[in-house]
Coordinates of C-alpha atoms in Angstrom, one line a residue:
Chain A
G3 CA -13.5 40.6 124.7
D4 CA -15.5 39.5 127.5
S5 CA -17.1 42.3 129.5
V6 CA -20.4 43.3 131.5
T7 CA -21.9 46.4 130.9
Q8 CA -24.2 48.3 133.5
T9 CA -25.5 51.5 132.0
E10 CA -26.9 53.4 135.0
G11 CA -24.1 54.2 137.7
L12 CA -27.0 55.8 139.7
V13 CA -30.8 55.0 140.5
T14 CA -33.1 56.8 142.5
L15 CA -36.5 55.6 143.1
T16 CA -39.3 56.1 145.6
E17 CA -40.2 53.3 147.7
G18 CA -43.2 50.9 146.3
L19 CA -41.8 51.8 142.9
P20 CA -40.8 48.8 140.2
V21 CA -37.0 48.3 140.1
M22 CA -35.2 47.3 136.9
L23 CA -31.3 47.5 136.8
N24 CA -29.7 46.8 133.3
C25 CA -26.9 44.2 132.4
T26 CA -25.6 43.2 129.5
Y27 CA -22.9 41.1 128.2
Q28 CA -20.5 40.6 125.3
S29 CA -19.4 37.2 124.8
T30 CA -19.0 35.0 122.0
Y31 CA -20.8 32.3 124.2
S32 CA -23.3 32.5 127.2
P33 CA -21.3 32.7 130.3
F34 CA -22.8 32.2 133.8
L35 CA -24.4 35.4 135.0
F36 CA -24.7 36.9 138.5
W37 CA -26.1 39.5 140.4
Y38 CA -24.2 40.6 143.7
V39 CA -25.2 43.2 146.2
Q40 CA -23.0 45.3 148.6
H41 CA -24.7 47.0 151.4
L42 CA -22.8 50.1 152.7
N43 CA -19.7 48.9 154.9
E44 CA -20.6 45.1 154.0
A45 CA -18.8 42.6 151.7
P46 CA -20.6 42.0 148.4
K47 CA -23.0 39.0 148.6
L48 CA -24.7 36.8 145.9
L49 CA -28.1 37.8 145.0
L50 CA -29.1 35.4 142.5
K51 CA -27.4 33.7 139.4
S52 CA -28.7 32.2 136.3
F53 CA -29.5 28.5 135.6
T54 CA -28.5 26.4 132.5
D55 CA -31.6 25.2 132.2
N56 CA -33.3 28.9 131.9
K57 CA -35.3 29.1 135.0
R58 CA -35.6 32.2 136.2
P59 CA -33.8 32.9 139.7
E60 CA -35.4 34.7 142.3
H61 CA -34.4 36.0 145.7
Q62 CA -35.5 38.3 148.1
G63 CA -38.2 39.5 145.7
F64 CA -35.7 40.2 142.9
H65 CA -35.5 38.2 139.8
A66 CA -33.7 38.3 136.6
T67 CA -34.2 36.8 133.2
L68 CA -31.5 35.5 131.0
H69 CA -32.2 36.8 127.3
K70 CA -29.8 35.1 125.1
S71 CA -31.0 36.7 122.0
S72 CA -30.1 40.4 123.6
S73 CA -27.2 39.1 125.9
S74 CA -29.1 40.6 128.7
F75 CA -29.7 39.7 132.5
H76 CA -31.7 42.6 133.9
L77 CA -32.6 42.8 137.6
Q78 CA -36.2 43.4 138.8
K79 CA -38.3 43.6 141.6
S80 CA -41.8 44.7 141.6
S81 CA -41.8 46.9 144.6
A82 CA -38.8 48.6 146.1
Q83 CA -38.3 48.5 149.7
L84 CA -35.9 51.2 151.8
S85 CA -33.8 48.3 152.5
D86 CA -32.8 47.6 148.6
S87 CA -30.7 50.5 148.8
A88 CA -27.2 49.4 148.1
L89 CA -24.5 48.9 145.4
Y90 CA -26.0 46.2 142.8
Y91 CA -23.2 44.3 140.5
C92 CA -23.8 42.2 137.4
A93 CA -21.1 39.7 136.9
A94 CA -20.2 37.0 134.5
N95 CA -17.9 33.8 134.6
Y96 CA -16.8 32.9 131.2
G97 CA -16.2 29.3 132.1
N98 CA -12.9 29.8 133.8
E99 CA -12.3 30.6 137.5
K100 CA -12.8 34.0 137.7
I101 CA -15.6 36.6 137.4
T102 CA -15.9 39.5 135.4
F103 CA -17.6 42.6 137.2
G104 CA -20.0 45.5 135.8
A105 CA -19.4 49.0 136.8
G106 CA -22.1 48.6 139.4
T107 CA -25.5 50.4 140.0
K108 CA -25.9 52.4 143.2
L109 CA -29.8 51.8 143.9
T110 CA -31.2 54.2 146.4
I111 CA -34.7 54.3 147.6
K112 CA -36.4 57.3 149.0
P113 CA -39.7 57.2 151.2
Chain B
G20 CA -24.0 32.1 156.7
P21 CA -20.2 31.8 155.9
K22 CA -17.8 34.5 156.4
V23 CA -14.7 35.4 155.0
L24 CA -12.9 37.6 157.1
Q25 CA -9.7 40.4 156.1
I26 CA -7.2 41.7 158.4
P27 CA -6.4 44.6 158.6
S28 CA -9.5 46.7 157.5
H29 CA -7.2 49.8 156.7
Q30 CA -3.5 50.1 156.0
I31 CA -1.3 53.0 155.4
I32 CA 2.0 52.5 154.0
D33 CA 4.9 54.7 152.3
M34 CA 5.7 53.7 148.6
G35 CA 8.1 51.3 148.4
Q36 CA 7.5 49.2 151.6
M37 CA 6.2 46.0 151.7
V38 CA 2.8 45.0 152.6
T39 CA 0.5 41.6 153.4
L40 CA -3.0 41.6 153.2
N41 CA -4.6 38.8 155.0
C42 CA -7.7 36.6 154.4
D43 CA -9.4 33.9 156.4
P44 CA -11.7 32.2 153.7
V45 CA -14.6 30.2 154.4
S46 CA -13.0 26.7 156.1
N47 CA -14.0 23.9 153.6
H48 CA -13.5 26.4 150.6
L49 CA -10.8 25.4 148.0
Y50 CA -10.6 28.3 145.6
F51 CA -9.5 31.7 146.7
Y52 CA -9.5 35.2 144.8
W53 CA -8.5 38.5 145.2
Y54 CA -10.1 41.4 143.8
K55 CA -9.0 45.3 143.5
Q56 CA -11.4 48.2 143.6
I57 CA -10.0 51.9 143.0
L58 CA -12.4 54.7 144.7
G59 CA -15.2 55.0 142.4
Q60 CA -14.5 52.4 139.9
Q61 CA -15.7 48.8 139.3
M62 CA -14.3 45.8 140.8
E63 CA -11.5 43.8 138.9
F64 CA -10.2 40.4 139.4
L65 CA -6.6 40.0 140.2
V66 CA -5.7 36.2 141.2
N67 CA -7.4 33.0 141.7
F68 CA -5.7 30.2 143.8
Y69 CA -6.4 26.6 144.1
N70 CA -4.5 23.5 145.5
G71 CA -1.2 25.6 146.1
K72 CA -1.2 27.3 142.9
V73 CA -2.1 30.6 140.8
M74 CA -4.6 29.4 138.6
E75 CA -5.2 32.5 136.6
K76 CA -4.2 36.2 137.0
S77 CA -5.0 39.3 135.2
K78 CA -2.8 42.2 133.7
L79 CA -3.5 44.3 137.2
F80 CA -1.3 41.5 138.9
K81 CA 1.8 42.8 138.7
D82 CA 5.5 41.3 139.4
Q83 CA 5.3 43.0 142.6
F84 CA 2.3 40.9 143.5
S85 CA 2.5 37.3 145.0
V86 CA -0.1 35.0 146.8
E87 CA 0.3 32.3 148.9
R88 CA -1.9 30.0 151.4
P89 CA 0.3 28.2 153.7
D90 CA -1.5 25.0 155.3
G91 CA -4.4 26.1 157.5
S92 CA -3.2 29.8 157.4
Y93 CA -4.3 32.8 155.8
F94 CA -4.6 33.4 152.2
T95 CA -2.4 36.4 151.6
L96 CA -1.7 38.8 148.9
K97 CA 1.8 40.2 149.4
I98 CA 3.0 43.8 147.5
Q99 CA 6.8 44.2 147.4
P100 CA 7.4 47.2 146.6
T101 CA 4.1 49.0 146.8
A102 CA 3.5 52.0 144.4
L103 CA 0.8 54.8 144.4
E104 CA -1.4 53.2 142.0
D105 CA -1.8 50.4 144.5
S106 CA -3.9 52.2 146.8
A107 CA -7.5 50.5 146.6
V108 CA -9.8 48.3 148.3
Y109 CA -8.8 44.6 148.1
F110 CA -11.3 42.1 148.3
C111 CA -10.6 38.6 149.2
A112 CA -13.1 36.0 148.2
S113 CA -13.4 32.0 148.5
S114 CA -15.8 29.2 146.9
Y115 CA -16.3 25.5 147.3
W116 CA -15.6 25.0 143.8
G117 CA -15.0 26.9 140.8
G118 CA -17.0 27.7 137.7
D119 CA -20.7 28.8 138.6
A120 CA -19.8 28.5 142.1
E121 CA -21.0 31.3 144.5
Q122 CA -18.0 33.1 145.8
F123 CA -18.2 34.5 149.3
F124 CA -16.6 38.0 149.9
G125 CA -14.7 39.7 152.9
P126 CA -15.4 43.2 153.6
G127 CA -12.1 44.2 152.0
T128 CA -9.0 46.0 153.4
R129 CA -8.4 49.4 152.1
L130 CA -4.9 50.1 151.1
T131 CA -3.5 53.7 151.3
V132 CA -0.1 54.0 149.7
L133 CA 1.5 57.5 150.3

């Protein structure tokens, strides 16, 4: 069935190091992919989403590349900041009116 | 940016009682959603609503659940009667269109059923 997998539940990094959060999806066709971010005591909000024309979405220094061959949409940033500490959800829309979320990755950035 | 409001932020009720969770979506949005997140688990889709009707619901959307949005008022999720397993954070979201549209989420209502 349709599903989204985030393999890391917790990621702890030192400020300034690169970030990569994994996301893979299972589907018989390519869904729309999203990354949502939820800071402590706030609502989840969209960080970025995939484009149909294979452009690489970028926002706030984060980017993600859709690789259909490996069914992946990993989130990356070259240099982590303290303010990046949050819960990150990879999500997919399989052409209907709902989003399927992954389990989420809690990212903690230390000084 | 656009904000979705949810009232109340916390609700504690006894098992078997009725509860209504309220959502004030972004004013010009047309699609509305409810998600459920049990503590420590991932967020899961419950239901979406468009043009006065439920479009799609998951297996989590039990017969005890109902949604409505009377004109110009809140988008509500009603649970009657409640069960212990309904304890969770419920997130409302809205979007202007469906498909790949960005969904704007509220801060959630934490429901505790005793």
